[in-house]
CSV table of C-alpha atoms in Angstrom, one decimal:
chain,number,residue,atom,x,y,z
A,1,MET,CA,25.2,-9.3,-4.1
A,2,LYS,CA,22.9,-10.4,-7.1
A,3,VAL,CA,20.1,-8.1,-9.1
A,4,PHE,CA,18.0,-9.6,-11.9
A,5,GLN,CA,14.9,-8.7,-12.9
A,6,ALA,CA,12.3,-10.2,-15.9
A,7,GLU,CA,9.2,-8.7,-17.5
A,8,ARG,CA,5.9,-10.8,-18.2
A,9,LYS,CA,3.4,-9.7,-20.3
A,10,PHE,CA,-0.5,-10.6,-20.8
A,11,GLN,CA,-3.7,-9.8,-22.0
A,12,THR,CA,-5.8,-9.1,-18.9
A,13,ALA,CA,-9.5,-10.2,-19.4
A,14,GLY,CA,-11.1,-6.3,-18.0
A,15,GLY,CA,-13.0,-5.5,-15.1
A,16,LEU,CA,-12.0,-6.0,-12.2
A,17,HIS,CA,-9.9,-9.2,-13.2
A,18,VAL,CA,-7.5,-10.8,-10.9
A,19,THR,CA,-4.6,-13.3,-12.4
A,20,ASP,CA,-2.8,-15.6,-9.7
A,21,ILE,CA,0.9,-14.8,-10.6
A,22,THR,CA,2.4,-17.0,-7.6
A,23,ASP,CA,3.8,-19.8,-9.7
A,24,GLU,CA,5.3,-17.2,-12.4
A,25,VAL,CA,7.2,-14.9,-9.6
A,26,ALA,CA,8.3,-17.9,-8.1
A,27,GLU,CA,10.0,-19.1,-11.0
A,28,ILE,CA,12.0,-15.5,-11.2
A,29,VAL,CA,13.4,-15.7,-8.3
A,30,ARG,CA,14.7,-19.3,-8.7
A,31,GLU,CA,16.2,-18.2,-11.9
A,32,SER,CA,17.5,-14.7,-10.3
A,33,GLY,CA,19.6,-17.1,-7.8
A,34,VAL,CA,19.4,-15.0,-5.0
A,35,SER,CA,18.5,-16.4,-1.8
A,36,ASP,CA,18.1,-14.5,0.5
A,37,GLY,CA,17.3,-11.3,-0.1
A,38,ILE,CA,14.2,-9.3,-1.3
A,39,CYS,CA,11.6,-9.6,-4.3
A,40,CYS,CA,10.0,-6.5,-5.8
A,41,VAL,CA,6.8,-7.7,-8.0
A,42,TYR,CA,5.7,-4.5,-9.8
A,43,SER,CA,3.0,-3.2,-11.9
A,44,PRO,CA,3.7,-0.2,-14.7
A,45,HIS,CA,0.4,1.0,-15.1
A,46,THR,CA,-1.8,3.8,-13.1
A,47,THR,CA,-4.7,1.7,-13.6
A,48,CYS,CA,-3.7,-1.7,-11.9
A,49,CYS,CA,-1.8,-2.9,-9.4
A,50,VAL,CA,-0.3,-5.9,-7.8
A,51,ARG,CA,-1.3,-7.5,-4.2
A,52,VAL,CA,-1.0,-10.3,-1.7
A,53,ASN,CA,-3.7,-12.1,-0.6
A,54,GLU,CA,-5.4,-15.0,-0.8
A,55,TYR,CA,-6.7,-16.5,-4.3
A,56,GLU,CA,-10.2,-17.8,-3.8
A,57,HIS,CA,-13.1,-17.1,-6.1
A,58,GLY,CA,-15.8,-16.1,-3.5
A,59,MET,CA,-13.0,-13.6,-1.8
A,60,LEU,CA,-12.1,-12.0,-5.4
A,61,GLU,CA,-16.1,-11.7,-5.9
A,62,ASP,CA,-16.8,-9.8,-2.8
A,63,PHE,CA,-13.6,-7.6,-3.1
A,64,SER,CA,-14.7,-7.1,-6.6
A,65,ALA,CA,-18.2,-6.1,-4.6
A,66,LEU,CA,-16.4,-4.0,-2.5
A,67,LEU,CA,-14.3,-1.7,-4.5
A,68,ARG,CA,-17.4,-1.1,-6.9
A,69,ARG,CA,-19.3,0.2,-4.2
A,70,LEU,CA,-16.5,2.4,-2.9
A,71,VAL,CA,-15.8,3.6,-5.8
A,72,PRO,CA,-18.8,4.0,-8.9
A,73,HIS,CA,-17.9,2.9,-12.7
A,74,ALA,CA,-17.5,5.7,-14.9
A,75,HIS,CA,-20.6,4.7,-16.3
A,76,GLU,CA,-22.3,5.5,-13.1
A,77,THR,CA,-20.9,9.2,-11.9
A,78,TYR,CA,-19.3,12.1,-13.1
A,79,TYR,CA,-14.7,11.7,-13.0
A,80,ALA,CA,-13.3,15.3,-14.3
A,81,HIS,CA,-10.3,12.3,-16.0
A,82,ASP,CA,-13.2,11.3,-18.1
A,83,ASP,CA,-14.8,14.7,-18.7
A,84,TRP,CA,-13.5,15.4,-22.7
A,85,ASP,CA,-14.9,19.0,-22.9
A,86,ARG,CA,-12.3,19.9,-19.9
A,87,ARG,CA,-9.2,17.6,-20.3
A,88,THR,CA,-6.2,19.1,-21.3
A,89,GLU,CA,-3.4,16.4,-20.2
A,90,ASN,CA,-2.5,13.3,-20.9
A,91,LEU,CA,-5.0,13.3,-24.3
A,92,CYS,CA,-5.6,9.1,-24.9
A,93,GLU,CA,-7.6,8.4,-28.0
A,94,GLU,CA,-8.4,4.8,-26.5
A,95,ASP,CA,-9.6,6.5,-23.2
A,96,LYS,CA,-12.0,8.7,-24.9
A,97,GLU,CA,-14.1,5.2,-25.7
A,98,GLN,CA,-14.1,4.1,-22.6
A,99,ALA,CA,-13.4,6.1,-19.5
A,100,ASN,CA,-11.7,4.9,-16.7
A,101,GLY,CA,-12.0,7.6,-14.1
A,102,HIS,CA,-13.4,5.3,-11.6
A,103,ALA,CA,-10.2,2.4,-12.3
A,104,HIS,CA,-7.7,5.3,-11.5
A,105,CYS,CA,-9.2,6.0,-8.0
A,106,MET,CA,-9.8,2.5,-7.2
A,107,SER,CA,-5.6,1.8,-7.7
A,108,MET,CA,-5.1,4.5,-5.1
A,109,ILE,CA,-7.4,3.3,-3.0
A,110,LEU,CA,-5.7,-0.2,-2.7
A,111,GLY,CA,-2.4,1.6,-2.3
A,112,SER,CA,1.5,0.7,-4.0
A,113,ALA,CA,2.0,0.0,-7.4
A,114,GLY,CA,3.5,-3.5,-6.2
A,115,GLU,CA,4.5,-5.3,-3.5
A,116,SER,CA,8.1,-6.5,-1.9
A,117,ILE,CA,8.4,-9.5,-0.4
A,118,PRO,CA,11.2,-11.1,1.6
A,119,VAL,CA,13.1,-14.2,0.0
A,120,GLY,CA,14.8,-16.2,2.4
A,121,GLU,CA,16.5,-19.8,1.3
A,122,GLY,CA,15.9,-19.2,-2.4
A,123,GLU,CA,12.2,-19.3,-1.9
A,124,LEU,CA,9.6,-16.2,-1.4
A,125,CYS,CA,8.6,-16.4,2.2
A,126,LEU,CA,4.9,-16.7,1.3
A,127,GLY,CA,2.3,-17.2,4.2
A,128,THR,CA,0.2,-20.5,3.7
A,129,TYR,CA,-2.8,-18.6,1.3
A,130,GLN,CA,-1.1,-16.1,0.7
A,131,ARG,CA,-0.7,-15.5,-3.5
A,132,VAL,CA,1.0,-12.5,-5.3
A,133,LEU,CA,-2.3,-11.1,-7.5
A,134,PHE,CA,-2.3,-8.7,-10.7
A,135,ILE,CA,-5.0,-6.9,-10.3
A,136,GLU,CA,-6.8,-5.1,-13.5
A,137,LEU,CA,-8.7,-2.2,-12.7
A,138,ASP,CA,-9.8,-1.0,-16.2
A,139,ARG,CA,-11.4,-2.7,-19.3
A,140,SER,CA,-9.7,-5.5,-20.9
A,141,ARG,CA,-5.7,-4.4,-21.5
A,142,PRO,CA,-2.2,-5.7,-22.7
A,143,ARG,CA,-0.7,-5.7,-19.9
A,144,ARG,CA,3.2,-6.3,-17.8
A,145,TRP,CA,4.3,-6.6,-14.4
A,146,LEU,CA,8.5,-6.2,-13.6
A,147,CYS,CA,10.0,-8.5,-11.2
A,148,LYS,CA,13.3,-6.9,-9.4
A,149,VAL,CA,15.3,-9.4,-6.7
A,150,VAL,CA,18.3,-8.2,-5.0
A,151,GLY,CA,20.5,-9.8,-2.2
A,152,SER,CA,22.8,-12.5,-1.8
B,1,MET,CA,26.9,-2.8,-4.3
B,2,LYS,CA,25.9,0.9,-4.1
B,3,VAL,CA,23.3,2.4,-1.5
B,4,PHE,CA,22.7,5.7,-1.6
B,5,GLN,CA,20.2,8.5,-0.1
B,6,ALA,CA,18.9,11.8,-0.7
B,7,GLU,CA,16.8,13.9,1.3
B,8,ARG,CA,14.0,16.8,-0.1
B,9,LYS,CA,12.5,19.4,1.8
B,10,PHE,CA,9.3,21.8,0.6
B,11,GLN,CA,5.8,23.6,2.1
B,12,THR,CA,3.3,21.8,0.9
B,13,ALA,CA,0.0,23.8,-0.1
B,14,GLY,CA,-2.9,21.5,2.5
B,15,GLY,CA,-5.9,20.1,1.6
B,16,LEU,CA,-5.2,17.1,-0.5
B,17,HIS,CA,-2.3,18.7,-2.4
B,18,VAL,CA,-0.3,16.8,-4.5
B,19,THR,CA,2.9,17.4,-5.8
B,20,ASP,CA,4.7,15.6,-8.7
B,21,ILE,CA,8.0,14.6,-7.6
B,22,THR,CA,9.1,12.3,-10.5
B,23,ASP,CA,11.6,14.5,-12.5
B,24,GLU,CA,13.4,14.8,-8.1
B,25,VAL,CA,13.8,11.1,-7.9
B,26,ALA,CA,14.6,10.6,-11.8
B,27,GLU,CA,17.2,13.0,-10.5
B,28,ILE,CA,18.8,11.3,-7.4
B,29,VAL,CA,18.6,7.9,-9.6
B,30,ARG,CA,21.3,9.4,-11.5
B,31,GLU,CA,23.0,10.9,-8.6
B,32,SER,CA,23.1,7.3,-7.1
B,33,GLY,CA,24.5,5.7,-9.7
B,34,VAL,CA,22.7,2.6,-9.7
B,35,SER,CA,22.1,1.0,-12.5
B,36,ASP,CA,20.0,-2.0,-11.6
B,37,GLY,CA,18.0,-2.1,-8.3
B,38,ILE,CA,15.6,-1.0,-6.2
B,39,CYS,CA,14.7,3.1,-5.5
B,40,CYS,CA,12.5,3.3,-1.9
B,41,VAL,CA,10.7,6.6,-1.8
B,42,TYR,CA,9.4,7.1,1.7
B,43,SER,CA,7.6,10.0,3.7
B,44,PRO,CA,8.6,10.3,7.2
B,45,HIS,CA,5.0,11.4,8.3
B,46,THR,CA,2.0,10.0,9.3
B,47,THR,CA,-0.5,12.4,7.4
B,48,CYS,CA,1.1,12.1,3.8
B,49,CYS,CA,2.0,9.5,1.9
B,50,VAL,CA,3.8,8.9,-1.7
B,51,ARG,CA,1.8,7.0,-4.4
B,52,VAL,CA,2.8,6.2,-7.9
B,53,ASN,CA,0.1,7.2,-10.4
B,54,GLU,CA,-1.0,9.6,-13.4
B,55,TYR,CA,-0.7,12.9,-12.3
B,56,GLU,CA,-3.9,14.7,-14.5
B,57,HIS,CA,-5.9,17.5,-12.5
B,58,GLY,CA,-9.3,15.6,-13.4
B,59,MET,CA,-8.3,12.6,-11.9
B,60,LEU,CA,-6.7,13.9,-8.8
B,61,GLU,CA,-10.2,16.2,-8.4
B,62,ASP,CA,-11.2,12.7,-8.4
B,63,PHE,CA,-9.5,11.6,-6.3
B,64,SER,CA,-10.1,14.1,-3.6
B,65,ALA,CA,-13.6,14.0,-3.9
B,66,LEU,CA,-13.3,10.3,-3.0
B,67,LEU,CA,-11.0,10.6,-0.2
B,68,ARG,CA,-13.8,13.1,1.8
B,69,ARG,CA,-16.7,11.2,0.8
B,70,LEU,CA,-14.8,7.9,2.2
B,71,VAL,CA,-13.4,9.8,4.9
B,72,PRO,CA,-15.2,13.0,6.1
B,73,HIS,CA,-12.8,15.9,7.4
B,74,ALA,CA,-12.4,16.5,11.3
B,75,HIS,CA,-14.4,19.7,11.0
B,76,GLU,CA,-17.1,17.0,9.9
B,77,THR,CA,-17.1,14.6,12.4
B,78,TYR,CA,-16.2,13.3,15.3
B,79,TYR,CA,-12.7,11.6,15.5
B,80,ALA,CA,-11.1,10.5,19.1
B,81,HIS,CA,-7.6,11.8,17.9
B,82,ASP,CA,-8.8,15.3,17.8
B,83,ASP,CA,-11.2,14.8,21.4
B,84,TRP,CA,-8.8,17.1,24.1
B,85,ASP,CA,-10.8,16.2,26.5
B,86,ARG,CA,-9.9,12.5,25.9
B,87,ARG,CA,-6.7,13.1,24.5
B,88,THR,CA,-3.2,11.9,26.4
B,89,GLU,CA,-0.8,10.8,24.2
B,90,ASN,CA,1.9,12.5,21.9
B,91,LEU,CA,0.3,16.1,22.5
B,92,CYS,CA,1.0,18.3,19.7
B,93,GLU,CA,0.2,22.2,20.8
B,94,GLU,CA,-0.3,22.9,17.1
B,95,ASP,CA,-2.7,19.9,16.4
B,96,LYS,CA,-5.1,21.3,18.7
B,97,GLU,CA,-5.8,24.1,16.8
B,98,GLN,CA,-6.6,22.3,13.1
B,99,ALA,CA,-7.9,18.9,13.5
B,100,ASN,CA,-6.3,16.3,11.7
B,101,GLY,CA,-8.0,12.8,12.4
B,102,HIS,CA,-9.5,12.4,8.9
B,103,ALA,CA,-5.6,12.4,7.9
B,104,HIS,CA,-4.8,9.4,9.8
B,105,CYS,CA,-7.2,7.6,8.6
B,106,MET,CA,-6.7,9.0,4.8
B,107,SER,CA,-3.1,7.8,4.8
B,108,MET,CA,-4.2,4.5,6.7
B,109,ILE,CA,-6.7,3.3,3.9
B,110,LEU,CA,-3.8,4.5,1.2
B,111,GLY,CA,-1.7,1.9,2.2
B,112,SER,CA,2.2,2.3,2.9
B,113,ALA,CA,4.2,5.3,3.1
B,114,GLY,CA,6.2,5.1,0.9
B,115,GLU,CA,6.8,3.2,-3.1
B,116,SER,CA,9.3,0.7,-4.4
B,117,ILE,CA,9.9,1.3,-8.0
B,118,PRO,CA,12.5,-0.9,-9.7
B,119,VAL,CA,15.4,0.6,-11.3
B,120,GLY,CA,16.7,-0.7,-14.3
B,121,GLU,CA,19.7,1.2,-16.7
B,122,GLY,CA,20.0,3.4,-14.5
B,123,GLU,CA,16.0,5.0,-14.7
B,124,LEU,CA,13.3,4.4,-13.1
B,125,CYS,CA,11.2,1.7,-14.5
B,126,LEU,CA,8.0,3.8,-14.5
B,127,GLY,CA,4.8,2.9,-16.9
B,128,THR,CA,4.1,5.4,-19.7
B,129,TYR,CA,1.6,7.6,-17.2
B,130,GLN,CA,3.5,6.8,-14.0
B,131,ARG,CA,4.5,9.8,-11.9
B,132,VAL,CA,6.4,10.0,-8.2
B,133,LEU,CA,3.6,11.7,-5.9
B,134,PHE,CA,3.6,13.5,-3.0
B,135,ILE,CA,0.2,13.4,-1.1
B,136,GLU,CA,-0.6,16.1,1.3
B,137,LEU,CA,-3.7,14.7,3.6
B,138,ASP,CA,-3.2,17.1,6.4
B,139,ARG,CA,-2.4,21.4,6.1
B,140,SER,CA,0.3,23.3,4.7
B,141,ARG,CA,3.0,22.1,6.5
B,142,PRO,CA,6.7,21.9,6.0
B,143,ARG,CA,7.6,18.7,5.0
B,144,ARG,CA,10.1,15.8,3.6
B,145,TRP,CA,10.7,12.6,1.7
B,146,LEU,CA,13.4,9.9,1.5
B,147,CYS,CA,15.0,8.8,-1.4
B,148,LYS,CA,16.6,5.3,-0.9
B,149,VAL,CA,18.6,3.4,-3.8
B,150,VAL,CA,20.1,0.2,-3.6
B,151,GLY,CA,21.9,-2.1,-6.2
B,152,SER,CA,24.5,-2.5,-8.0
C,1,MET,CA,26.8,-6.2,1.2
C,2,LYS,CA,24.8,-7.4,4.0
C,3,VAL,CA,21.2,-9.4,4.3
C,4,PHE,CA,19.8,-10.1,7.4
C,5,GLN,CA,16.1,-12.0,8.4
C,6,ALA,CA,14.6,-12.1,11.7
C,7,GLU,CA,11.0,-13.8,12.8
C,8,ARG,CA,8.7,-12.9,15.3
C,9,LYS,CA,5.5,-14.9,16.7
C,10,PHE,CA,2.3,-13.8,19.0
C,11,GLN,CA,-0.9,-14.4,19.6
C,12,THR,CA,-2.4,-11.3,18.5
C,13,ALA,CA,-6.0,-9.7,20.7
C,14,GLY,CA,-8.5,-9.4,17.4
C,15,GLY,CA,-10.9,-7.3,16.6
C,16,LEU,CA,-9.0,-4.5,14.6
C,17,HIS,CA,-6.3,-5.2,17.1
C,18,VAL,CA,-3.0,-3.2,16.6
C,19,THR,CA,0.4,-4.3,18.1
C,20,ASP,CA,3.3,-1.6,17.8
C,21,ILE,CA,5.8,-3.5,16.8
C,22,THR,CA,8.4,-0.4,16.8
C,23,ASP,CA,11.2,-1.6,19.2
C,24,GLU,CA,11.4,-5.0,18.0
C,25,VAL,CA,11.8,-4.1,14.5
C,26,ALA,CA,14.5,-1.2,15.6
C,27,GLU,CA,16.3,-3.6,16.6
C,28,ILE,CA,16.5,-6.4,14.7
C,29,VAL,CA,18.1,-3.7,12.3
C,30,ARG,CA,20.8,-2.6,15.2
C,31,GLU,CA,21.2,-6.3,15.1
C,32,SER,CA,21.7,-6.9,11.5
C,33,GLY,CA,24.6,-4.8,11.2
C,34,VAL,CA,23.1,-2.5,8.3
C,35,SER,CA,24.0,1.1,8.3
C,36,ASP,CA,22.9,1.9,5.2
C,37,GLY,CA,19.7,0.3,3.6
C,38,ILE,CA,16.2,-1.1,3.3
C,39,CYS,CA,14.0,-2.7,6.3
C,40,CYS,CA,11.1,-4.6,4.9
C,41,VAL,CA,9.0,-5.4,7.4
C,42,TYR,CA,6.1,-7.8,6.0
C,43,SER,CA,3.5,-10.1,7.4
C,44,PRO,CA,2.6,-13.6,6.1
C,45,HIS,CA,-1.0,-13.5,6.8
C,46,THR,CA,-4.0,-12.6,4.2
C,47,THR,CA,-5.8,-11.3,6.8
C,48,CYS,CA,-3.0,-9.3,8.9
C,49,CYS,CA,-1.1,-5.6,7.7
C,50,VAL,CA,1.6,-4.0,8.4
C,51,ARG,CA,1.5,-0.3,7.8
C,52,VAL,CA,3.6,2.6,9.4
C,53,ASN,CA,1.4,5.6,11.5
C,54,GLU,CA,1.3,7.3,14.5
C,55,TYR,CA,-0.3,4.9,17.7
C,56,GLU,CA,-1.9,6.4,19.5
C,57,HIS,CA,-5.3,5.2,20.7
C,58,GLY,CA,-7.9,7.9,19.7
C,59,MET,CA,-6.3,7.2,16.6
C,60,LEU,CA,-6.8,3.8,16.3
C,61,GLU,CA,-9.9,4.1,17.3
C,62,ASP,CA,-11.0,6.3,14.7
C,63,PHE,CA,-9.8,4.3,12.5
C,64,SER,CA,-11.3,1.3,13.2
C,65,ALA,CA,-14.8,3.0,13.2
C,66,LEU,CA,-14.0,3.9,9.5
C,67,LEU,CA,-12.7,0.3,8.1
C,68,ARG,CA,-16.0,-1.4,10.0
C,69,ARG,CA,-18.2,1.4,7.7
C,70,LEU,CA,-16.5,1.0,4.6
C,71,VAL,CA,-16.4,-3.3,5.2
C,72,PRO,CA,-18.8,-4.4,7.5
C,73,HIS,CA,-18.3,-7.9,9.1
C,74,ALA,CA,-18.8,-11.0,8.5
C,75,HIS,CA,-21.8,-11.1,10.6
C,76,GLU,CA,-23.7,-8.0,9.2
C,77,THR,CA,-23.6,-8.7,5.3
C,78,TYR,CA,-22.8,-11.9,3.1
C,79,TYR,CA,-19.4,-12.4,1.6
C,80,ALA,CA,-19.1,-15.4,-0.7
C,81,HIS,CA,-15.6,-16.2,0.8
C,82,ASP,CA,-17.9,-17.2,4.0
C,83,ASP,CA,-20.6,-19.1,2.1
C,84,TRP,CA,-19.8,-22.8,2.4
C,85,ASP,CA,-22.5,-23.8,0.0
C,86,ARG,CA,-20.6,-22.3,-1.9
C,87,ARG,CA,-17.0,-23.0,-1.7
C,88,THR,CA,-14.8,-25.1,-3.1
C,89,GLU,CA,-11.4,-23.8,-2.5
C,90,ASN,CA,-9.0,-23.5,0.5
C,91,LEU,CA,-11.0,-25.6,3.0
C,92,CYS,CA,-10.1,-24.5,6.0
C,93,GLU,CA,-12.4,-25.8,9.2
C,94,GLU,CA,-11.8,-23.2,11.3
C,95,ASP,CA,-13.1,-20.4,9.4
C,96,LYS,CA,-16.4,-22.1,9.4
C,97,GLU,CA,-16.6,-21.4,12.7
C,98,GLN,CA,-15.7,-17.6,12.9
C,99,ALA,CA,-16.2,-16.5,9.5
C,100,ASN,CA,-13.5,-13.8,8.1
C,101,GLY,CA,-14.6,-12.4,4.3
C,102,HIS,CA,-14.7,-9.0,5.7
C,103,ALA,CA,-11.1,-9.3,6.8
C,104,HIS,CA,-9.8,-9.8,3.7
C,105,CYS,CA,-11.6,-7.1,2.6
C,106,MET,CA,-9.9,-5.3,4.8
C,107,SER,CA,-6.6,-6.1,4.2
C,108,MET,CA,-7.0,-5.6,0.1
C,109,ILE,CA,-7.9,-2.0,0.8
C,110,LEU,CA,-5.3,-1.7,3.6
C,111,GLY,CA,-2.9,-2.0,0.5
C,112,SER,CA,0.7,-3.7,1.0
C,113,ALA,CA,1.2,-6.7,3.3
C,114,GLY,CA,4.4,-4.8,4.6
C,115,GLU,CA,6.1,-1.7,4.5
C,116,SER,CA,9.9,-0.6,3.2
C,117,ILE,CA,11.5,1.7,5.7
C,118,PRO,CA,14.4,3.1,4.7
C,119,VAL,CA,17.6,2.5,6.9
C,120,GLY,CA,20.4,5.2,7.7
C,121,GLU,CA,23.3,5.4,9.9
C,122,GLY,CA,22.1,2.2,11.6
C,123,GLU,CA,18.2,2.9,12.2
C,124,LEU,CA,15.1,3.2,10.9
C,125,CYS,CA,14.3,6.4,9.0
C,126,LEU,CA,11.1,6.8,11.3
C,127,GLY,CA,9.5,10.1,10.9
C,128,THR,CA,8.6,11.9,15.0
C,129,TYR,CA,5.3,10.4,15.3
C,130,GLN,CA,6.0,7.1,12.5
C,131,ARG,CA,5.3,3.6,14.4
C,132,VAL,CA,5.1,0.4,12.9
C,133,LEU,CA,2.1,-0.8,12.9
C,134,PHE,CA,1.0,-4.8,13.3
C,135,ILE,CA,-2.4,-4.8,12.5
C,136,GLU,CA,-4.8,-8.1,13.0
C,137,LEU,CA,-8.3,-8.0,11.0
C,138,ASP,CA,-9.4,-11.1,11.9
C,139,ARG,CA,-10.1,-12.9,15.2
C,140,SER,CA,-7.5,-13.8,18.1
C,141,ARG,CA,-4.7,-16.0,15.9
C,142,PRO,CA,-1.2,-17.1,16.8
C,143,ARG,CA,0.6,-14.3,13.8
C,144,ARG,CA,4.2,-14.1,12.9
C,145,TRP,CA,6.0,-11.0,10.8
C,146,LEU,CA,9.0,-11.2,9.3
C,147,CYS,CA,11.9,-8.6,9.0
C,148,LYS,CA,14.4,-8.8,6.4
C,149,VAL,CA,17.3,-5.9,6.1
C,150,VAL,CA,19.4,-5.3,3.1
C,151,GLY,CA,22.4,-2.9,2.9
C,152,SER,CA,26.0,-2.2,3.1
């Protein structure tokens, strides 16, 4: 049995920016030596997530518009998370300047923090148009993602 | 290779109540003896789910308001699931008294039933503000969650 | 340690059709010989996903109505993904005839491409009403899903 972990760091562009990390994940799977198993790609942030979908700029624009319509930005509506007269937990100076209540709500709606992708014959079992996407829901920030590969 | 499973039971408060189960999950990971692997935290219920996000009361209030806006309560709108003149499948006496069509829709929108979290150096690889949350979408009920840890 | 993979192919009915694949997944788990581990059920398509929830026709009707309300069909609203005057990436002749921008947005909102379900005593640890659902968000198409079982 093999278990392998890698981490990558980068600066996101902010504002629902999506980064295609497929090639890096595929490289980590090859490096892991796992030919048959599961690859878990994980965002350790509360206002980002990892999703698998197509990377096509029109689609990303549609998705961004939909998400902004369903979950208005903190500049447009009230979020208790950004109400510094009430907030007493997890006080973060940086958040005070740039409200991000919407980004937390977006990440809850988008689902799990990561994706688990089958690995077969040493490669990610992605479909033709599937790409691994790192989605920034908050402002431009230094971010990281983890990749854990388990198998034989 | 190690595979370890644990189950926890409790009574939820109902009404979009969120329970922070991080400490219990971390304890199970330590008990598993797995130092490098994947931890799968899973809700075996159709009107609950496990998500990873911040546990901050303002944020939970925002999330609850958003979810109720997107998916109105069964008292406010029609759900075929709660139409006992039509329903023929999975008849559950308790549901008859307390409609929960909205809770099923909410759990579908929220995504997968569980979360897979990488384990490294014997600990959950959670980010600074990440917590493991058990989300009750229905009324107060006896619930349970499973934790499966696989690795070396 | 055992790692087992199986694939199933079928033609979906299209139009938010949901197929209950629980029995087939359970059969694959038994075939895998894994008694304790994780089962990852995965859709390799960008306009489908695998979710765990109840399979009750009223609930599926409610869910379908909700999803169509939140994410209007490509015939009802503009999607850049379907704007062939602008589109330059991933050109697919079939998509030209039948716009599917909404199906991509729906799959993003629904979350991860697959579900990871604990396996215990050789069986899926599903709750009483939980079923494994394959959800077609696009038109009727030939589709497949993967099942990877890892454990001891």
